[in-house]
Amino acid sequence: DAAIGFSRDTERFFALRGVPWHWMPGGVTAEGGCPEADRPASGPLTFAYFGALAEHAGILPLIEAFLASGVPGHLHICGHGQLGPIITTIAARSENLHFHGLLATPDDCVAWARKFDVLVNPRPATWGNENNFPSKVFQYALAGRAILTTRLSGVEHVLGPGAVVIEPDPLVDNLKQAILATAQTDRIELRRRGEEIRQRVLGNYSWRRQARRVARFLERVAGGQAH
């Protein structure tokens, strides 16, 4: 009778079938957050990723693109998954790549992410990713840092114009070019963008606001007004 989708890309499927549809990618706890962490005030930018260490997350293309870019900064990774041993091996051979293992809680991830300048969501347009939403994006936003992400599932609508958004294909080439361009961006501007994203997500995607939206959608469906 109705559908609630994580991905914005699912709307067309249900529209063609005349099924009322609502987009609900996730949300944040508005009162959440972590204290400010120290970051370098000068020197090369630092990039970071946390999340699944699996092919569906795009972590290996990110590593390939970062190392190929030759930027003087560093890429820091934490997470857990089947690609962990491979990433450990690559990091042991590279001065610019650092693998930190697994963090215990989502709050730990946000606190860790605040140590860096740019957070990267390299999710590819494969593995059914067009039908779900990367929950790490909300944690990235809470960190208040600049975000580089692929355009997938409506991520760009959540983060807004402050994010650096690339097409997911060709993934490695687009990541590399975006890393090169971002590495030339003033650190003050990146911090401004990160805070803009944080305020946008806190203001528009709190769980309380999301719950109200879902409730209104269900009320319209029940009343036959969802189309």
C-alpha positions as MATLAB code, in Angstrom:
seq = 'DAAIGFSRDTERFFALRGVPWHWMPGGVTAEGGCPEADRPASGPLTFAYFGALAEHAGILPLIEAFLASGVPGHLHICGHGQLGPIITTIAARSENLHFHGLLATPDDCVAWARKFDVLVNPRPATWGNENNFPSKVFQYALAGRAILTTRLSGVEHVLGPGAVVIEPDPLVDNLKQAILATAQTDRIELRRRGEEIRQRVLGNYSWRRQARRVARFLERVAGGQAH';
ca = [
       0.000    0.000    0.000;
       2.929    2.380    0.609;
       6.724    2.386    0.792;
       9.405    4.122    2.819;
      12.811    4.039    1.137;
      16.327    4.649    2.422;
      17.536    5.699   -1.027;
      16.141    8.575   -3.047;
      16.861    6.481   -6.131;
      14.004    4.111   -5.228;
      11.327    6.751   -5.850;
      10.957    6.028   -9.569;
      10.382    2.298   -8.980;
       7.360    2.967   -6.775;
       6.097    5.942   -8.798;
       5.800    3.745  -11.904;
       3.604    1.380   -9.887;
       1.460    4.086   -8.347;
       2.673    3.292   -4.837;
       2.921    6.192   -2.352;
       6.575    6.651   -1.418;
       8.473    8.539    1.257;
      12.229    9.079    1.509;
      13.732    8.507    4.952;
      17.514    8.052    4.678;
      18.163    8.148    8.424;
      18.830   10.831   10.977;
      20.881   12.166   13.861;
      20.390   12.821   17.535;
      20.344   16.604   17.669;
      21.826   16.812   21.128;
      24.621   14.432   20.209;
      28.142   15.352   19.235;
      31.640   15.338   20.598;
      33.997   17.995   21.912;
      36.281   19.709   19.439;
      39.418   17.738   18.643;
      42.803   19.208   17.853;
      43.694   19.373   14.185;
      46.789   20.706   12.456;
      46.475   24.451   11.858;
      48.931   24.276    8.975;
      50.636   21.794    6.706;
      49.137   19.278    4.261;
      45.471   18.384    4.629;
      44.499   15.143    6.305;
      41.834   12.857    4.802;
      39.947   10.131    6.659;
      37.466    7.279    6.218;
      35.653    5.155    8.761;
      33.205    2.350    8.079;
      33.042   -1.058    6.462;
      36.243   -2.448    4.991;
      34.465   -4.202    2.140;
      34.152   -3.880   -1.621;
      30.651   -2.383   -1.441;
      32.062    0.567    0.536;
      34.627    1.592   -2.084;
      37.567    1.635    0.320;
      40.106    0.092   -2.088;
      39.291    2.568   -4.912;
      39.738    5.360   -2.356;
      43.167    4.064   -1.360;
      44.168    3.641   -5.006;
      43.017    7.152   -5.883;
      44.682    8.749   -2.878;
      48.048    7.103   -3.454;
      47.892    7.870   -7.189;
      47.124   11.537   -6.501;
      50.509   12.092   -4.908;
      49.163   14.774   -2.566;
      51.466   15.472    0.399;
      48.736   14.814    2.970;
      47.775   11.603    4.734;
      44.795    9.231    4.530;
      43.640    7.712    7.829;
      41.317    4.684    7.904;
      39.469    2.882   10.657;
      36.892    0.135   10.426;
      36.390   -3.596   10.231;
      35.801   -6.062    7.429;
      37.216   -8.679    5.102;
      39.583   -6.185    3.444;
      41.277   -5.342    6.737;
      44.344   -7.569    6.129;
      44.823   -6.119    2.640;
      44.615   -2.561    3.960;
      47.066   -3.415    6.742;
      49.556   -4.642    4.139;
      49.155   -1.562    1.939;
      49.498    0.784    4.914;
      52.725   -0.923    5.979;
      54.246    0.008    2.617;
      53.049    3.625    2.518;
      54.088    6.619    4.598;
      50.877    8.462    3.667;
      48.344    5.757    4.566;
      47.479    4.890    8.170;
      45.181    2.083    9.351;
      43.848    2.431   12.901;
      41.720   -0.705   13.225;
      38.219   -0.740   14.715;
      36.612    1.874   16.950;
      34.118    0.662   19.544;
      31.101    2.973   19.188;
      29.570    5.496   16.749;
      30.494    8.299   19.164;
      34.104    7.108   19.082;
      33.999    7.316   15.277;
      32.725   10.897   15.340;
      35.345   11.944   17.903;
      38.077   10.290   15.825;
      36.870   11.929   12.602;
      37.160   15.381   14.177;
      40.948   15.016   14.152;
      41.060   15.371   10.364;
      40.245   17.907    7.653;
      38.275   15.960    5.024;
      36.089   12.865    5.425;
      35.535   10.673    2.361;
      32.522    8.538    1.429;
      33.693    6.640   -1.698;
      30.654    4.365   -2.055;
      30.410    2.931   -5.612;
      27.239    2.574   -7.687;
      27.361   -1.223   -7.423;
      26.413   -3.982   -4.965;
      22.862   -2.656   -4.688;
      24.079    0.594   -3.139;
      21.503    2.528   -5.135;
      18.819    0.966   -2.910;
      20.260    1.955    0.467;
      21.876    4.930    2.183;
      25.341    5.156    3.778;
      24.596    5.813    7.441;
      28.181    6.957    7.987;
      27.275   10.172    6.155;
      25.236   11.307    9.156;
      28.149   10.564   11.490;
      30.474   12.413    9.126;
      28.142   15.401    9.271;
      28.109   15.395   13.090;
      31.897   15.630   13.038;
      31.641   19.052   11.415;
      34.308   18.346    8.812;
      34.420   18.861    5.062;
      33.009   15.869    3.191;
      33.938   14.385   -0.185;
      31.311   11.916   -1.405;
      29.973   10.110   -4.420;
      26.558   11.163   -5.721;
      24.393    8.208   -4.745;
      21.092    7.546   -2.957;
      20.435   11.247   -2.378;
      23.548   11.923   -0.270;
      23.986   15.287   -1.966;
      20.488   16.346   -0.874;
      21.268   15.552    2.751;
      24.656   17.265    2.854;
      23.791   20.241    0.663;
      26.090   22.531   -1.347;
      28.866   22.447    1.256;
      29.895   18.915    0.269;
      32.298   18.014   -2.526;
      30.223   15.661   -4.683;
      31.572   13.462   -7.478;
      29.978   11.021   -9.891;
      30.532    7.371   -8.901;
      31.788    6.358  -12.344;
      34.688    6.248  -13.173;
      35.259    6.032   -9.432;
      39.051    5.984   -9.092;
      39.632    8.788  -11.601;
      36.924   10.999  -10.105;
      38.179   10.402   -6.570;
      41.724   11.231   -7.616;
      40.731   14.506   -9.276;
      38.577   15.506   -6.308;
      41.376   14.727   -3.853;
      43.800   16.833   -5.896;
      41.362   19.757   -6.022;
      40.425   19.498   -2.354;
      44.082   19.391   -1.331;
      44.429   22.880   -2.845;
      41.495   24.284   -0.887;
      42.132   26.644    1.996;
      41.767   24.940    5.382;
      39.595   27.774    6.693;
      37.180   27.284    3.788;
      37.025   23.551    4.445;
      36.205   24.179    8.089;
      33.459   26.581    7.061;
      31.963   23.933    4.771;
      32.134   21.308    7.480;
      30.253   23.467    9.956;
      27.693   24.366    7.277;
      27.046   20.663    6.686;
      26.801   19.982   10.409;
      24.260   22.730   10.994;
      22.233   21.663    7.951;
      21.985   18.042    9.088;
      21.250   18.925   12.721;
      18.516   21.295   11.585;
      16.876   19.109    8.952;
      17.564   15.481    9.834;
      17.100   15.085   13.582;
      15.302   11.854   14.480;
      12.472   13.887   15.961;
      11.927   15.757   12.705;
      12.244   12.575   10.675;
       9.663   10.844   12.873;
       7.215   13.694   12.303;
       7.708   13.432    8.547;
       7.052    9.695    8.569;
       3.971   10.189   10.746;
       2.557   12.791    8.352;
       3.210   10.477    5.403;
       1.408    7.584    7.086;
      -1.501    9.850    7.961;
      -1.807   10.891    4.304;
      -1.651    7.257    3.181;
      -4.335    6.272    5.658;
      -6.477    9.164    4.483;
      -5.952    8.374    0.799;
      -4.070   11.635    0.146;
      -0.523   10.361   -0.443;
      -0.541   10.672   -4.252;
];
